[in-house]
PDB file of C-alpha atoms and ligand atoms in Angstrom:
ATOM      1  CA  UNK A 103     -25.724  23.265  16.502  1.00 50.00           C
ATOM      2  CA  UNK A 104     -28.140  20.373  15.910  1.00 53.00           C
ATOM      3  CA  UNK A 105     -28.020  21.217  12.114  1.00 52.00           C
ATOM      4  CA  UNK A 106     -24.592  21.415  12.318  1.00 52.00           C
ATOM      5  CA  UNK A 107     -23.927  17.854  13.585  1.00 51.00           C
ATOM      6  CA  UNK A 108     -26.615  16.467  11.230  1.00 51.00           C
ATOM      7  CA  UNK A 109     -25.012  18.188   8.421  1.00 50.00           C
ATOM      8  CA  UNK A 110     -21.662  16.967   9.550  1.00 50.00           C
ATOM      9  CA  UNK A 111     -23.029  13.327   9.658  1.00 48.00           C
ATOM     10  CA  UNK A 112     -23.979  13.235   6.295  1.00 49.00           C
ATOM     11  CA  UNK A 113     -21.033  14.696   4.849  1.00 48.00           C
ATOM     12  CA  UNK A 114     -19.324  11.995   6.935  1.00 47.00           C
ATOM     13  CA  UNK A 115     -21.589   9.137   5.941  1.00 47.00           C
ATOM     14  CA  UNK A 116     -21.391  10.303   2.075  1.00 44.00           C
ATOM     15  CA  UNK A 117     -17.966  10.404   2.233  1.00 39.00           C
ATOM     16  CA  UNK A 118     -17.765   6.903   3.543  1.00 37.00           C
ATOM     17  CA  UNK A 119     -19.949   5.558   0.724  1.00 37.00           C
ATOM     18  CA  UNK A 120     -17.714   7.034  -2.081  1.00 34.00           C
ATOM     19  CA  UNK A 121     -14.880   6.504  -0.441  1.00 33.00           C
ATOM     20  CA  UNK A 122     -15.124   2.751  -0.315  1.00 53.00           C
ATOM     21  CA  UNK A 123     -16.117   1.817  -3.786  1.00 59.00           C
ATOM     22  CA  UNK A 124     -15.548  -2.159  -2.682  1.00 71.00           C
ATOM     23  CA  UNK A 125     -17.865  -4.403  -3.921  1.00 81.00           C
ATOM     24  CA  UNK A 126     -17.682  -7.583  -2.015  1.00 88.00           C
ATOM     25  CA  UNK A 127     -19.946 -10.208  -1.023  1.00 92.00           C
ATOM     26  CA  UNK A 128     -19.949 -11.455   2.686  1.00 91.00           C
ATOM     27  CA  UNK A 129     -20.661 -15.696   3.187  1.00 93.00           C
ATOM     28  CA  UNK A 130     -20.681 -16.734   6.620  1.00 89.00           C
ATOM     29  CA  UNK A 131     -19.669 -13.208   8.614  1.00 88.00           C
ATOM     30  CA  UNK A 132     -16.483 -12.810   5.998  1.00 91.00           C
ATOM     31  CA  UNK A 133     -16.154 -10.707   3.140  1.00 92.00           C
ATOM     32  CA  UNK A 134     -14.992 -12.149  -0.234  1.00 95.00           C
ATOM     33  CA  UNK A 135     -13.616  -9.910  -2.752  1.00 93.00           C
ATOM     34  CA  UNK A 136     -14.761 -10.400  -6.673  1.00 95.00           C
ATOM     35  CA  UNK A 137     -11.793 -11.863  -8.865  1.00 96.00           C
ATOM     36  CA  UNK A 138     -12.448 -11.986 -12.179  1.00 96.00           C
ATOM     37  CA  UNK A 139     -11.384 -15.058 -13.938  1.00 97.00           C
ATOM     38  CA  UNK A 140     -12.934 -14.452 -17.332  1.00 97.00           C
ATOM     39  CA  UNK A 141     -14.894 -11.367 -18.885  1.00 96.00           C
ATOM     40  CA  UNK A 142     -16.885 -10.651 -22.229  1.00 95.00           C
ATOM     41  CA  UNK A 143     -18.257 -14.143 -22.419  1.00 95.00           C
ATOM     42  CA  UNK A 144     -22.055 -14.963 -23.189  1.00 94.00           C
ATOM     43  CA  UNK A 145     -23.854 -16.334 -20.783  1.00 95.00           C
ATOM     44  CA  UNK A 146     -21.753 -18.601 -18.659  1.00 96.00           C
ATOM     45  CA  UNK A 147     -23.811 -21.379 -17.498  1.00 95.00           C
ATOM     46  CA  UNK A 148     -23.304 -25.049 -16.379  1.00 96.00           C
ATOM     47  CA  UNK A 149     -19.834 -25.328 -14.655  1.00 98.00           C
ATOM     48  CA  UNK A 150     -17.928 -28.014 -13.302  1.00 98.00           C
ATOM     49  CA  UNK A 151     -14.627 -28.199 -11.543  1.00 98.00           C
ATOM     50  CA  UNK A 152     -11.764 -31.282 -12.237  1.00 98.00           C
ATOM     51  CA  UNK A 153     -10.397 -30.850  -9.152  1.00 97.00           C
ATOM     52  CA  UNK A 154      -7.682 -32.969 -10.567  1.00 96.00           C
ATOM     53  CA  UNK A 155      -6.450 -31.228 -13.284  1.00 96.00           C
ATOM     54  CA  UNK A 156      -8.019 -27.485 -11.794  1.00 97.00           C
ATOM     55  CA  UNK A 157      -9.377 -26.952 -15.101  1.00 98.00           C
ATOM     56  CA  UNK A 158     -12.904 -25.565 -14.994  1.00 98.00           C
ATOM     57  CA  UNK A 159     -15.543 -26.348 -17.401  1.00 98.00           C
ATOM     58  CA  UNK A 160     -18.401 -24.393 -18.358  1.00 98.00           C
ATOM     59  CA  UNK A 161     -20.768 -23.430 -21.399  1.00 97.00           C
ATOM     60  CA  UNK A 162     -21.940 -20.380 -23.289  1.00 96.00           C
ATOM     61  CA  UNK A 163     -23.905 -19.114 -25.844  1.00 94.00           C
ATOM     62  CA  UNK A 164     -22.368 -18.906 -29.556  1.00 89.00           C
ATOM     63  CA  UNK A 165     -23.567 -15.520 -30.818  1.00 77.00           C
ATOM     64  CA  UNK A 166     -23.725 -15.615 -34.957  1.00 71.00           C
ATOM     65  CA  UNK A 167     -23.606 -19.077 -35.028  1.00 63.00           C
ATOM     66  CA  UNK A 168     -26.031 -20.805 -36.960  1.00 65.00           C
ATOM     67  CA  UNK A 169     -25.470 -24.519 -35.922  1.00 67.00           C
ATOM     68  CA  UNK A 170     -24.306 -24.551 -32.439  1.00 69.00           C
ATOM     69  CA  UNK A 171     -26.082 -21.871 -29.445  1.00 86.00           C
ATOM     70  CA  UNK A 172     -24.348 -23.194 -26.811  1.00 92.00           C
ATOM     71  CA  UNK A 173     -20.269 -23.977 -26.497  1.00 93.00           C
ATOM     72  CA  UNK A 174     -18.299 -25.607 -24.387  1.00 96.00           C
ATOM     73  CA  UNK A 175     -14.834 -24.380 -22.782  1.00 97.00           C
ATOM     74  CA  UNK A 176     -12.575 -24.377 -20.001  1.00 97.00           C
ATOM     75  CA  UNK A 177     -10.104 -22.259 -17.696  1.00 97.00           C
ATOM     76  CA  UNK A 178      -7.424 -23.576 -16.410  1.00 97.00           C
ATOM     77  CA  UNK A 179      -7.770 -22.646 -12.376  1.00 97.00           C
ATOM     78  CA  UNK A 180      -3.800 -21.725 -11.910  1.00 95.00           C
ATOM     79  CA  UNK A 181      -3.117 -19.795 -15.087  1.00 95.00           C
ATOM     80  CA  UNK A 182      -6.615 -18.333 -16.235  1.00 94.00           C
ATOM     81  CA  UNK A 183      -5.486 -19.827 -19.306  1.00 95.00           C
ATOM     82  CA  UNK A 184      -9.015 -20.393 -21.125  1.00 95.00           C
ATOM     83  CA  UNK A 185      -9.929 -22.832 -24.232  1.00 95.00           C
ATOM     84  CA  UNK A 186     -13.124 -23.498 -26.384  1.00 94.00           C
ATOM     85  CA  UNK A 187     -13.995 -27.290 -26.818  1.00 96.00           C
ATOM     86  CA  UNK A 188     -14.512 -28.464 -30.261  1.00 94.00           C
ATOM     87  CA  UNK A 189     -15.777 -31.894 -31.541  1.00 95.00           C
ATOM     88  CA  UNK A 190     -19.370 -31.146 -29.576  1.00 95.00           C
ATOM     89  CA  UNK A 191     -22.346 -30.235 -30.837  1.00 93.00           C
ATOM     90  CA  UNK A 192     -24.382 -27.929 -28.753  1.00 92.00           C
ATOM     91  CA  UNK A 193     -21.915 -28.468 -25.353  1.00 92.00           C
ATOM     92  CA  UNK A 194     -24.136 -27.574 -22.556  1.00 95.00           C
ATOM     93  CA  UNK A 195     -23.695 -29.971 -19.575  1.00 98.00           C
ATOM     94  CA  UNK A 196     -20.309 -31.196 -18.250  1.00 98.00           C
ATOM     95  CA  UNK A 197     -19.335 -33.557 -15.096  1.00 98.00           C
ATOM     96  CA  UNK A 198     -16.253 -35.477 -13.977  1.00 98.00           C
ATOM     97  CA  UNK A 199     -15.678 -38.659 -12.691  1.00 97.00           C
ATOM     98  CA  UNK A 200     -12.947 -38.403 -10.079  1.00 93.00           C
ATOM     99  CA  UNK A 201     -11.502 -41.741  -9.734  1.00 92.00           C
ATOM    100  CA  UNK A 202     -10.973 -42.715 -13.170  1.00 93.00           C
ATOM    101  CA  UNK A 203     -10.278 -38.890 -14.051  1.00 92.00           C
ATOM    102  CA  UNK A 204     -12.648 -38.733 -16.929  1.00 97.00           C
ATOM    103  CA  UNK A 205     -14.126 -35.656 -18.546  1.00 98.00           C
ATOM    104  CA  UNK A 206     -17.955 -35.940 -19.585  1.00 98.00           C
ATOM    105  CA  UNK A 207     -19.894 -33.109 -22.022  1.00 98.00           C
ATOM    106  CA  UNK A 208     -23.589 -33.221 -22.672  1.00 97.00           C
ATOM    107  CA  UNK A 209     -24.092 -32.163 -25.962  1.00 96.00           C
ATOM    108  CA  UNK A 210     -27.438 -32.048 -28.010  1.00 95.00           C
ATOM    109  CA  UNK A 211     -26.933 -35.647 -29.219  1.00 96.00           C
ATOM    110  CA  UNK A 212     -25.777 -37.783 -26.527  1.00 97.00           C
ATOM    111  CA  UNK A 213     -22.710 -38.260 -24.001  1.00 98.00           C
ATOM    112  CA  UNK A 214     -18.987 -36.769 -25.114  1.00 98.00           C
ATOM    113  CA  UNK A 215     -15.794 -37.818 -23.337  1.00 98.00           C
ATOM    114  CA  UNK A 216     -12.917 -34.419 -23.407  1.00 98.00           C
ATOM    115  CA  UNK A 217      -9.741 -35.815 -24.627  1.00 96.00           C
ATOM    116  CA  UNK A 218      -7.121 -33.599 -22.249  1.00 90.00           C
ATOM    117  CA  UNK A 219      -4.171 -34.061 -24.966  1.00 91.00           C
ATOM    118  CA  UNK A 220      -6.147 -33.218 -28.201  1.00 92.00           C
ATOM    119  CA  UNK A 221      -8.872 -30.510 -26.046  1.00 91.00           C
ATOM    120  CA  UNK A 222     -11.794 -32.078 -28.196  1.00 97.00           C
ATOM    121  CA  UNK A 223     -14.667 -34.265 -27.126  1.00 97.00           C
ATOM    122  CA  UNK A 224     -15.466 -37.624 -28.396  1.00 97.00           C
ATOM    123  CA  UNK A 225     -19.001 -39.019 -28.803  1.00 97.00           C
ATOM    124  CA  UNK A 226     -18.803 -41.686 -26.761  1.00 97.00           C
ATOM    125  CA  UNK A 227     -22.706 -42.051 -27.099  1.00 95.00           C
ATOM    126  CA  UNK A 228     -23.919 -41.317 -30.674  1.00 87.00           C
ATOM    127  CA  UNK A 229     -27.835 -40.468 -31.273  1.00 85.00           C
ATOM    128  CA  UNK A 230     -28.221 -39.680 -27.801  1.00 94.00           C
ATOM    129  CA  UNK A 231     -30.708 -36.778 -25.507  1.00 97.00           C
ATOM    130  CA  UNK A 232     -30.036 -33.751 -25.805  1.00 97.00           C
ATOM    131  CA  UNK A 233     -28.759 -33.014 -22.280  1.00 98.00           C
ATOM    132  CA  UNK A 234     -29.179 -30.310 -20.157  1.00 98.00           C
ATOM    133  CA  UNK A 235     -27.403 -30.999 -17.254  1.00 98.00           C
ATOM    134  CA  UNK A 236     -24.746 -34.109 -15.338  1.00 98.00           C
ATOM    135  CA  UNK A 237     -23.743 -34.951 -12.313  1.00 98.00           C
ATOM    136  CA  UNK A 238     -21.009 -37.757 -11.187  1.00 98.00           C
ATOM    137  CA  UNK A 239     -21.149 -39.948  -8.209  1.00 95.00           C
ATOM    138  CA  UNK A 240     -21.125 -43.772  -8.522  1.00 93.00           C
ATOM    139  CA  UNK A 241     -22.187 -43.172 -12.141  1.00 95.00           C
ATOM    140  CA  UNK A 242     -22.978 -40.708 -14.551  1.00 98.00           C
ATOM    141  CA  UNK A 243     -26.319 -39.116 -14.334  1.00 98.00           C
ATOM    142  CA  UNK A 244     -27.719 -36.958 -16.717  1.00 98.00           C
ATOM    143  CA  UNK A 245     -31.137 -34.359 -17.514  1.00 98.00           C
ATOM    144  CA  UNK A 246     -32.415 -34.021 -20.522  1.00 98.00           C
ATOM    145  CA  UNK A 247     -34.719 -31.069 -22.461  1.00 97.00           C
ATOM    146  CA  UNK A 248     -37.825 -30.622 -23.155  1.00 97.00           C
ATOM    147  CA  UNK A 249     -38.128 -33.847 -21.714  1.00 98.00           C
ATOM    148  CA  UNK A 250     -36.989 -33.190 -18.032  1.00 98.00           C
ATOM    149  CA  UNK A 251     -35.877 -36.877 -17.585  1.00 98.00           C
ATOM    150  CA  UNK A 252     -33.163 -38.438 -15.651  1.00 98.00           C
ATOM    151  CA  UNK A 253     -30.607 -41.209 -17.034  1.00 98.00           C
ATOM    152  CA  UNK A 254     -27.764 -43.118 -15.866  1.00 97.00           C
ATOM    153  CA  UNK A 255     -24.536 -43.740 -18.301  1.00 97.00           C
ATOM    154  CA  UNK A 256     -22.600 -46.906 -17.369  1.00 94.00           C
ATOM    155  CA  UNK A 257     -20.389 -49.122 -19.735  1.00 91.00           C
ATOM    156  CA  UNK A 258     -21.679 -46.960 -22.986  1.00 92.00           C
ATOM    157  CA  UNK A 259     -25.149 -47.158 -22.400  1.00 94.00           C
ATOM    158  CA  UNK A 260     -28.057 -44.706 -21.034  1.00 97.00           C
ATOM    159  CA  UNK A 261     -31.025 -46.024 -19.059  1.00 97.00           C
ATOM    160  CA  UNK A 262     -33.567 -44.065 -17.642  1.00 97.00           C
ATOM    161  CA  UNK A 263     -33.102 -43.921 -13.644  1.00 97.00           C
ATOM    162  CA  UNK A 264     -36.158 -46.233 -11.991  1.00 97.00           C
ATOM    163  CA  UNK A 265     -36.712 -44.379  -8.989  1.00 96.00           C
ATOM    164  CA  UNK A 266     -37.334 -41.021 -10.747  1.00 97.00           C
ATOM    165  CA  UNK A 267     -39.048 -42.382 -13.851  1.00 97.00           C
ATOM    166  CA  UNK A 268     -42.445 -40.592 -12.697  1.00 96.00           C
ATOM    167  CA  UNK A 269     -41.346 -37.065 -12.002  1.00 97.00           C
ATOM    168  CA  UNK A 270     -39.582 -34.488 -14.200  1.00 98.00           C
ATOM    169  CA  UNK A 271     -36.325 -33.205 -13.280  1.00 98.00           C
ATOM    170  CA  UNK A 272     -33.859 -30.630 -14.955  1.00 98.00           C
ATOM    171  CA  UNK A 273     -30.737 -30.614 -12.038  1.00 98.00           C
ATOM    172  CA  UNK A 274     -29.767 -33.579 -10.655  1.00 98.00           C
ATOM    173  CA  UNK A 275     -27.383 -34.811  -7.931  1.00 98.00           C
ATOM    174  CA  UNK A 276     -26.786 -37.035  -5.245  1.00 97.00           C
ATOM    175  CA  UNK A 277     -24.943 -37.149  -2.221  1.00 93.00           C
ATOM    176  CA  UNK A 278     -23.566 -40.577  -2.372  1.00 85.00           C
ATOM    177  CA  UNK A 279     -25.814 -41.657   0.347  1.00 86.00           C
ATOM    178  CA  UNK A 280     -28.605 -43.071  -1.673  1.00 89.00           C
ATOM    179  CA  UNK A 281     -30.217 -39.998  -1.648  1.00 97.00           C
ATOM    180  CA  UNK A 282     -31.288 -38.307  -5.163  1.00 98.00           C
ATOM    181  CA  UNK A 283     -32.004 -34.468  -5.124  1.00 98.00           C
ATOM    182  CA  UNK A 284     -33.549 -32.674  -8.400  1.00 98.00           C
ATOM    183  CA  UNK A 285     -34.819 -29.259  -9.294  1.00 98.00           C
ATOM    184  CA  UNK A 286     -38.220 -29.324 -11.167  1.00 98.00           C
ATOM    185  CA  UNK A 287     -40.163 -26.067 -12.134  1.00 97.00           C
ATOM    186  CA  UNK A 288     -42.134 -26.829  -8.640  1.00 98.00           C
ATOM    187  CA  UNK A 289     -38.964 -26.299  -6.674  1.00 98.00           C
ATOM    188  CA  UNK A 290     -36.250 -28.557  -5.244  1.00 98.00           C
ATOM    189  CA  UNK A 291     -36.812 -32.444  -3.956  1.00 98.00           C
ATOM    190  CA  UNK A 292     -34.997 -34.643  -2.222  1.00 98.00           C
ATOM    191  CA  UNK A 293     -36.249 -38.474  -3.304  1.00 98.00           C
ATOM    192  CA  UNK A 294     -34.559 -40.903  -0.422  1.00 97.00           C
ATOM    193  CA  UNK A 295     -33.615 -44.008  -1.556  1.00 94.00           C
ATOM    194  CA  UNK A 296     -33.898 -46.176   1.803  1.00 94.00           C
ATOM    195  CA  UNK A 297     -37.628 -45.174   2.015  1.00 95.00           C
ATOM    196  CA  UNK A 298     -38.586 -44.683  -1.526  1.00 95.00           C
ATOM    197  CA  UNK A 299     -40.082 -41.348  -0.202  1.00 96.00           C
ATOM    198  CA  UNK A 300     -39.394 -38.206  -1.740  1.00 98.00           C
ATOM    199  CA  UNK A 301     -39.016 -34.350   0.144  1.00 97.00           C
ATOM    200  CA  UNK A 302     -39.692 -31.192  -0.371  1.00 98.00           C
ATOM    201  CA  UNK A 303     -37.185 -28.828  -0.004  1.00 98.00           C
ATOM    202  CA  UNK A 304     -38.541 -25.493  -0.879  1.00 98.00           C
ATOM    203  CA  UNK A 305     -39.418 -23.629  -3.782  1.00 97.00           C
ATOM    204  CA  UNK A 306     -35.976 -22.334  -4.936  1.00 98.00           C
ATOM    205  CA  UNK A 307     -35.827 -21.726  -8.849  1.00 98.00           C
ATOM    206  CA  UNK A 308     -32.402 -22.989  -8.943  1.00 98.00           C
ATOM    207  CA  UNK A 309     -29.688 -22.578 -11.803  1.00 98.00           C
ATOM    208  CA  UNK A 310     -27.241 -24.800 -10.609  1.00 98.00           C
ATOM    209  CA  UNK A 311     -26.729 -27.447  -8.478  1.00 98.00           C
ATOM    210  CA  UNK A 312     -23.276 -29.589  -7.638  1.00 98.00           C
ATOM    211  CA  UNK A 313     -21.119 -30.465  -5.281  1.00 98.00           C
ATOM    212  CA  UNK A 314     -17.626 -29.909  -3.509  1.00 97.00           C
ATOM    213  CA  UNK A 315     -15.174 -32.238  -3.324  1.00 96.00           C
ATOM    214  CA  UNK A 316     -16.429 -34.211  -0.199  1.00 95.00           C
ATOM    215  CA  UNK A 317     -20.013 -34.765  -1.509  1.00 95.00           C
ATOM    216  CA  UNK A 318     -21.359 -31.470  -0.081  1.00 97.00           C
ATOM    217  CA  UNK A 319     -24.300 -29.847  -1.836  1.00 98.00           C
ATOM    218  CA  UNK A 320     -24.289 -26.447  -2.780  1.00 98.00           C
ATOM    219  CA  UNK A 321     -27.180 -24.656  -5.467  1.00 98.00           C
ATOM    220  CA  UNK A 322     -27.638 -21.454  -6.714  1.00 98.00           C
ATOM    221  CA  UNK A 323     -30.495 -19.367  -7.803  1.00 98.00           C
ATOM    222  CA  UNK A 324     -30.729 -15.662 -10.036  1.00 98.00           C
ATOM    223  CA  UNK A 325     -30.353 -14.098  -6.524  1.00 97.00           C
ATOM    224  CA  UNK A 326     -28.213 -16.319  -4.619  1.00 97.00           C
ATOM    225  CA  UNK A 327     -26.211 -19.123  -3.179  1.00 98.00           C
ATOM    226  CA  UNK A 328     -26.849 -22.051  -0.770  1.00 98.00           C
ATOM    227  CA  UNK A 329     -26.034 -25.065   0.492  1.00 98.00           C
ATOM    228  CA  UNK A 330     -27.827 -28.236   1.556  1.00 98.00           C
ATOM    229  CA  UNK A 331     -26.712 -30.297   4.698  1.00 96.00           C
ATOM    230  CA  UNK A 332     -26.775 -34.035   4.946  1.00 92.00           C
ATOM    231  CA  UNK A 333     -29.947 -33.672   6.936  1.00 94.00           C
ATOM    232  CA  UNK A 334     -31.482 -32.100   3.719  1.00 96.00           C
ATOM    233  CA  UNK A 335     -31.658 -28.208   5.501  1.00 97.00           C
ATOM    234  CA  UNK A 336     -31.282 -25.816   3.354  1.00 98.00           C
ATOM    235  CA  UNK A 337     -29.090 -22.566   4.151  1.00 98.00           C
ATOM    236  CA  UNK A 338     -28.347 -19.554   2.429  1.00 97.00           C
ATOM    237  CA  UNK A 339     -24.776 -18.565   1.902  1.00 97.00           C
ATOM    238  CA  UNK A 340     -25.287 -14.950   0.650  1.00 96.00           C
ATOM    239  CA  UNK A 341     -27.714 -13.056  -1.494  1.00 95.00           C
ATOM    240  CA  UNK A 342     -25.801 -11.731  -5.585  1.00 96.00           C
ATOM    241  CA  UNK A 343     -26.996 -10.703  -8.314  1.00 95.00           C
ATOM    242  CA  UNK A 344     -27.659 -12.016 -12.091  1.00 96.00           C
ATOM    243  CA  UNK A 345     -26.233 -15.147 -11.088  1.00 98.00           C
ATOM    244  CA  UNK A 346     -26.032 -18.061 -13.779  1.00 98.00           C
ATOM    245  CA  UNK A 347     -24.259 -20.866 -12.105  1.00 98.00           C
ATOM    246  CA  UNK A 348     -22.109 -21.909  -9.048  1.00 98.00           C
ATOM    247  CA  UNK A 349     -19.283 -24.773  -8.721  1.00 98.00           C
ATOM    248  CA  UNK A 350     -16.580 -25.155  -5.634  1.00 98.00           C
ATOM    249  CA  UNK A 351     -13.014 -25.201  -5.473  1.00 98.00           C
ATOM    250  CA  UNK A 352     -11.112 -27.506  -3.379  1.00 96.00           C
ATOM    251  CA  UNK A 353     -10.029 -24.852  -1.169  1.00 95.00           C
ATOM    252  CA  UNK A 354     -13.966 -23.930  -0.809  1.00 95.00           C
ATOM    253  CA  UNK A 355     -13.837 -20.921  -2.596  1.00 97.00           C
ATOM    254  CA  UNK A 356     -16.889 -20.240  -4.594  1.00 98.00           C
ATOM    255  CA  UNK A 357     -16.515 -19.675  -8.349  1.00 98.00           C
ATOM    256  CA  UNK A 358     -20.101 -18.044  -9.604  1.00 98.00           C
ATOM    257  CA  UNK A 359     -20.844 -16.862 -13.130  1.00 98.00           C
ATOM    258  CA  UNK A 360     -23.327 -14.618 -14.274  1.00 97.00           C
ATOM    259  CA  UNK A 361     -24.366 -12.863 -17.644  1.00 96.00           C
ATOM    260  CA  UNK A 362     -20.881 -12.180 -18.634  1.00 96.00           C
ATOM    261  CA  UNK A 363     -18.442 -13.668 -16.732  1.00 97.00           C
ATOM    262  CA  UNK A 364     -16.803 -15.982 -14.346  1.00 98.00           C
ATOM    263  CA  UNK A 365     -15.888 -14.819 -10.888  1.00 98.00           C
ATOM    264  CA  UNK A 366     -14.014 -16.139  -8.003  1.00 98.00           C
ATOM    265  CA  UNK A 367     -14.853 -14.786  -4.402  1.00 97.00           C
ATOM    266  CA  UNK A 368     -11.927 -15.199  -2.187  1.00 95.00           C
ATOM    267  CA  UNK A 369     -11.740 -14.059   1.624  1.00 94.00           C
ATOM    268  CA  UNK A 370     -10.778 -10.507   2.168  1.00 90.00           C
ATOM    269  CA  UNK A 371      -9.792  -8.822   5.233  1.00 84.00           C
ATOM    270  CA  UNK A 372     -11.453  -5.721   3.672  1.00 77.00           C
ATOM    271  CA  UNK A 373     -14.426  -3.650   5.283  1.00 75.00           C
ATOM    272  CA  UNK A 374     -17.227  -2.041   3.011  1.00 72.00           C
ATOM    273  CA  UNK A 375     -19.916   0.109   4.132  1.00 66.00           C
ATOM    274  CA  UNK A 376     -21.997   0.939   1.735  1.00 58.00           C
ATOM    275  CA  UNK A 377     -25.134   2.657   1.526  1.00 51.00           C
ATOM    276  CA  UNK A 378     -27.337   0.383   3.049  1.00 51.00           C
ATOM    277  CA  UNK A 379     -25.366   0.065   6.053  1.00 44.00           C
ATOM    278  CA  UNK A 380     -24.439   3.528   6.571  1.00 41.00           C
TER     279      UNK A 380
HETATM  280  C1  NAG B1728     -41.581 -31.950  -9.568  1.00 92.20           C
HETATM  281  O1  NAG B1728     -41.295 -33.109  -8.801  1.00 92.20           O
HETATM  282  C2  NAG B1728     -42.243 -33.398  -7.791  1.00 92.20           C
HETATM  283  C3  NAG B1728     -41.732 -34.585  -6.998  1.00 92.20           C
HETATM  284  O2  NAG B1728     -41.564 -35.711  -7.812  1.00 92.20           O
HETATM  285  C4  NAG B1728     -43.597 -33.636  -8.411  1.00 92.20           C
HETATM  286  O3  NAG B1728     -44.562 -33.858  -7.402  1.00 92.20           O
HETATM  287  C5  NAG B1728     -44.009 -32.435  -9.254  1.00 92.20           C
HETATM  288  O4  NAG B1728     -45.206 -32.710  -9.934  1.00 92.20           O
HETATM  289  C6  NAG B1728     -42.906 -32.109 -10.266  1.00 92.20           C
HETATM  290  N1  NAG B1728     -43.243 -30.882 -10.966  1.00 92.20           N
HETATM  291  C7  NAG B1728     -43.494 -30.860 -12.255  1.00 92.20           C
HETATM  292  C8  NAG B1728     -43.809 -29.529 -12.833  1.00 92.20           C
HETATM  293  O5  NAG B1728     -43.482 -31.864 -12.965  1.00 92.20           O
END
């Protein structure tokens, strides 16, 4: 009888675990379901969102090309519609400044502005870093590589940011409270303005770091996603896989992309069990 019921349990629990072939990913007790906003694109990388215009930018890597390894291009958020961005070389880094509803690109020579009518980029900043990542608050910040230093862009020119002259930094944001977090290959800082003091905040090797449209902070890593709260804590949102970058919709949804493509995880009143639960 015991054998029976043991016998019966696993045929039950198996079936469960092919029966629900759901892959979802479960942030704060609720299950998000994968949507697939773009496939068969290499390597997906620095995204940001224009939460006017729901367009999406983002970079990849140009296979064959000789000149340019990494593109820029964009999906419109309602349609899926998607475009490459020409007029750039190298596009890697991308931010957006929300009042005056400009479009920046970091290419391998300085600062581009995206022109929404003719979907190229102007150099707005000629001979310029070559930058590896942006971020817009009051100003324009900007990375740069191999260098690993941080710059402001205001009125056409780049100057390097005083307060983290001294320290290297390849992600950079703030959270328009005078206080200036970064990602170095020692982990992620938070450098506070008011005391001229600067945090640790753990040894994440993040990917990505930006924020939502009310200032909140939000990283990712190659195994996950989290957020930091205005008293610099650190939580984690939910462990994923081969992830490459992370932005925020309006609505909060989380848009991630990893080796191939861009995904969108929206709440689902589905249940999974899978194999590790069963
Ligand atoms: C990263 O930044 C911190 C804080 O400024 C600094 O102490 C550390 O040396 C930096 N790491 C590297 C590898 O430069």
């Amino acid at each position: 009888m015991k054998l029976v019921i043991s016998l019966m349990l696993l045929a039950f629990s198996q079936a469960r675990v092919i029966e629900t072939d759901c892959d979802v990913v479960t942030i704060h007790n609720i299950n998000h379901e994968k949507q697939v906003l773009l496939k068969n694109i290499n390597g997906p990388y620095q995204m940001t969102i224009d939460y006017d215009t729901n367009t999406l930018f983002f970079s990849y890597t140009a296979e064959g090309e000789t000149n340019d390894i990494f593109k820029s291009g964009y999906i419109n958020l309602k349609t899926n519609e998607y475009n490459t961005i020409t007029g750039i070389a190298g596009g890697f880094a991308s931010a957006v400044d929300k009042h005056s509803q400009k479009v920046y690109l970091g290419g391998r020579d300085g600062v581009y502005e995206f022109n929404a009518a003719t979907h190229k980029a102007n150099h707005i900043e000629k001979d310029g870093k070559n930058i590896w990542h942006m971020f817009y608050s009051d100003k324009l910040y900007y990375t740069d590589y191999p260098n690993e230093n941080v710059y402001t862009f205001k009125d056409g020119v780049s100057a390097l940011l005083p307060e983290l002259q001294d320290t290297k930094a390849l992600l950079i944001a703030t959270d328009g409270k005078d206080n200036l977090y970064f990602k170095n290959s020692s982990g992620l800082f938070c450098y506070k303005k008011a005391k001229g003091e600067t945090v640790f905040l753990g040894d994440y090797n993040l990917n990505s770091l930006t924020a939502d449209i009310n200032n909140n902070l939000y990283f990712s890593t190659p195994q996950g996603f989290y957020n930091i709260d205005e008293n610099q804590v650190v939580n984690k949102l939910a462990d994923v896989s081969d992830v490459y970058g992370l932005v925020v919709e309006s609505d909060n949804n989380l848009i991630y992309s990893s080796s191939n493509s861009i995904i969108r995880l929206t709440p689902t009143k589905k249940i999974c069990i899978t194999a590790k639960n069963v």
